[in-house]
Amino acid sequence: MSELPLRPKDYKSTVKPVWCPGCGHFAVLNALTKALAHLGKSKEEVAMVSGIGCSSRAPAYLDSYGFHGIHGRALPLATGLKLARPDLTVLVAGGDGDGFSIGGNHFLHACRRDVDLTYVVMDNEVYGMTKGQASPTTPPDWDRSKLTPHGSGLRVFNPAAIALASGAGFIARAFSGQPNEIARMVAAGIEHPGFAFIQVLSPCPTFCPEQTGWKKVVRAFEPQPTSDPQEASQRIHLDDGFSTGIIFQSDVQPRRQPSAGVGNVEAFAEEFAL
Ligand code: SF4
């Protein structure tokens, strides 16, 4: 058992991140470690699950339990883990392509099932690991990819709106340039007793150098947060996607969470309509 209290750097593994210089994901990783230190978590009570992509490398960089899964399947893997080991704090990490495209269906149902997971999506509006293709959150006129030389022309996926419509009880947006804010939101998401979704605007300077300008346009939602879904919906739809903060936190008690061990997995799987 790791000795408490731990400092943020104590949660980092000895594996050096292979992210490009200037990648926003470095700050997100630092923020995750700050949140864990703030909450006084031991390494043994934390597990991080991911899918595939640059951001999905995060479990290797955290000195906790970790599982680097397959593309788009981080949430069902994490759900199974939480049902089997409800004593663990289960974090889920991934990117916009992994989470909103191939994993889109799992995103909807994770919001709806309200299992106690904290899902951090590092959203850079691009598939970085496969060298820069349009993702569900890419602006329609983004024309840097040879696959979409005139832009995709498609409406962007609105993660916060989809999460709200699918029943998520905790929805936040952060920016990698404000790591203390990310840490605050991740800590709040972990403490929220149900599914928590945190979209982090995390620039990919390699394939989208224009995203370095995000620091000039992000600002806080005022006031925040709300527990009224209608108000949250209005905020989300009137916003340009660059307002940050805890957008919505439901005051409805989340459904009963698994509290016992492996013996209850089948019963909970049935209850959670898995
Ligand atoms: Fe980060 Fe983009 Fe490099 Fe991937 S390709 S590590 S997202 S900067």
PDB file of N, CA and C and ligand atoms in Angstrom, residues 19-20 23 25 54 124 128 204-207, ligand 1:
ATOM      1  N   TRP A  19       4.302  12.007 -26.108  1.00  0.00           N
ATOM      2  CA  TRP A  19       3.530  13.053 -26.766  1.00  0.00           C
ATOM      3  C   TRP A  19       4.474  14.114 -27.370  1.00  0.00           C
ATOM      4  N   CYS A  20       4.008  14.757 -28.415  1.00  0.00           N
ATOM      5  CA  CYS A  20       4.815  15.795 -29.089  1.00  0.00           C
ATOM      6  C   CYS A  20       5.022  16.989 -28.151  1.00  0.00           C
ATOM      7  N   CYS A  23       2.073  19.399 -26.723  1.00  0.00           N
ATOM      8  CA  CYS A  23       0.771  18.715 -26.705  1.00  0.00           C
ATOM      9  C   CYS A  23       0.034  19.055 -25.406  1.00  0.00           C
ATOM     10  N   HIS A  25      -1.937  17.313 -23.768  1.00  0.00           N
ATOM     11  CA  HIS A  25      -2.170  16.174 -22.874  1.00  0.00           C
ATOM     12  C   HIS A  25      -1.214  16.154 -21.676  1.00  0.00           C
ATOM     13  N   CYS A  54      -3.640   9.077 -28.987  1.00  0.00           N
ATOM     14  CA  CYS A  54      -2.561   9.723 -28.229  1.00  0.00           C
ATOM     15  C   CYS A  54      -2.917   9.836 -26.754  1.00  0.00           C
ATOM     16  N   ASN A 124      -9.115  17.319 -29.061  1.00  0.00           N
ATOM     17  CA  ASN A 124      -8.311  18.205 -29.908  1.00  0.00           C
ATOM     18  C   ASN A 124      -8.858  18.254 -31.330  1.00  0.00           C
ATOM     19  N   GLY A 128      -5.064  12.383 -33.860  1.00  0.00           N
ATOM     20  CA  GLY A 128      -3.642  12.716 -33.869  1.00  0.00           C
ATOM     21  C   GLY A 128      -2.755  11.516 -34.158  1.00  0.00           C
ATOM     22  N   CYS A 204      -3.721  20.002 -30.152  1.00  0.00           N
ATOM     23  CA  CYS A 204      -2.753  19.163 -30.868  1.00  0.00           C
ATOM     24  C   CYS A 204      -1.958  20.099 -31.775  1.00  0.00           C
ATOM     25  N   PRO A 205      -0.828  20.648 -31.286  1.00  0.00           N
ATOM     26  CA  PRO A 205      -0.085  21.615 -32.096  1.00  0.00           C
ATOM     27  C   PRO A 205       0.536  20.997 -33.338  1.00  0.00           C
ATOM     28  N   THR A 206       0.679  19.685 -33.370  1.00  0.00           N
ATOM     29  CA  THR A 206       1.311  19.048 -34.523  1.00  0.00           C
ATOM     30  C   THR A 206       0.395  19.074 -35.744  1.00  0.00           C
ATOM     31  N   PHE A 207      -0.862  18.706 -35.562  1.00  0.00           N
ATOM     32  CA  PHE A 207      -1.755  18.653 -36.722  1.00  0.00           C
ATOM     33  C   PHE A 207      -2.738  19.818 -36.786  1.00  0.00           C
TER      34      PHE A 207
HETATM   35 FE1  SF4 B   1      -0.424  15.441 -28.971  1.00  0.00          FE
HETATM   36 FE2  SF4 B   1      -1.186  15.825 -31.500  1.00  0.00          FE
HETATM   37 FE3  SF4 B   1       1.255  14.935 -30.974  1.00  0.00          FE
HETATM   38 FE4  SF4 B   1      -0.865  13.367 -30.583  1.00  0.00          FE
HETATM   39  S1  SF4 B   1      -0.153  14.158 -32.551  1.00  0.00           S
HETATM   40  S2  SF4 B   1       0.870  13.632 -29.175  1.00  0.00           S
HETATM   41  S3  SF4 B   1      -2.403  14.835 -29.870  1.00  0.00           S
HETATM   42  S4  SF4 B   1       0.434  16.945 -30.406  1.00  0.00           S
END
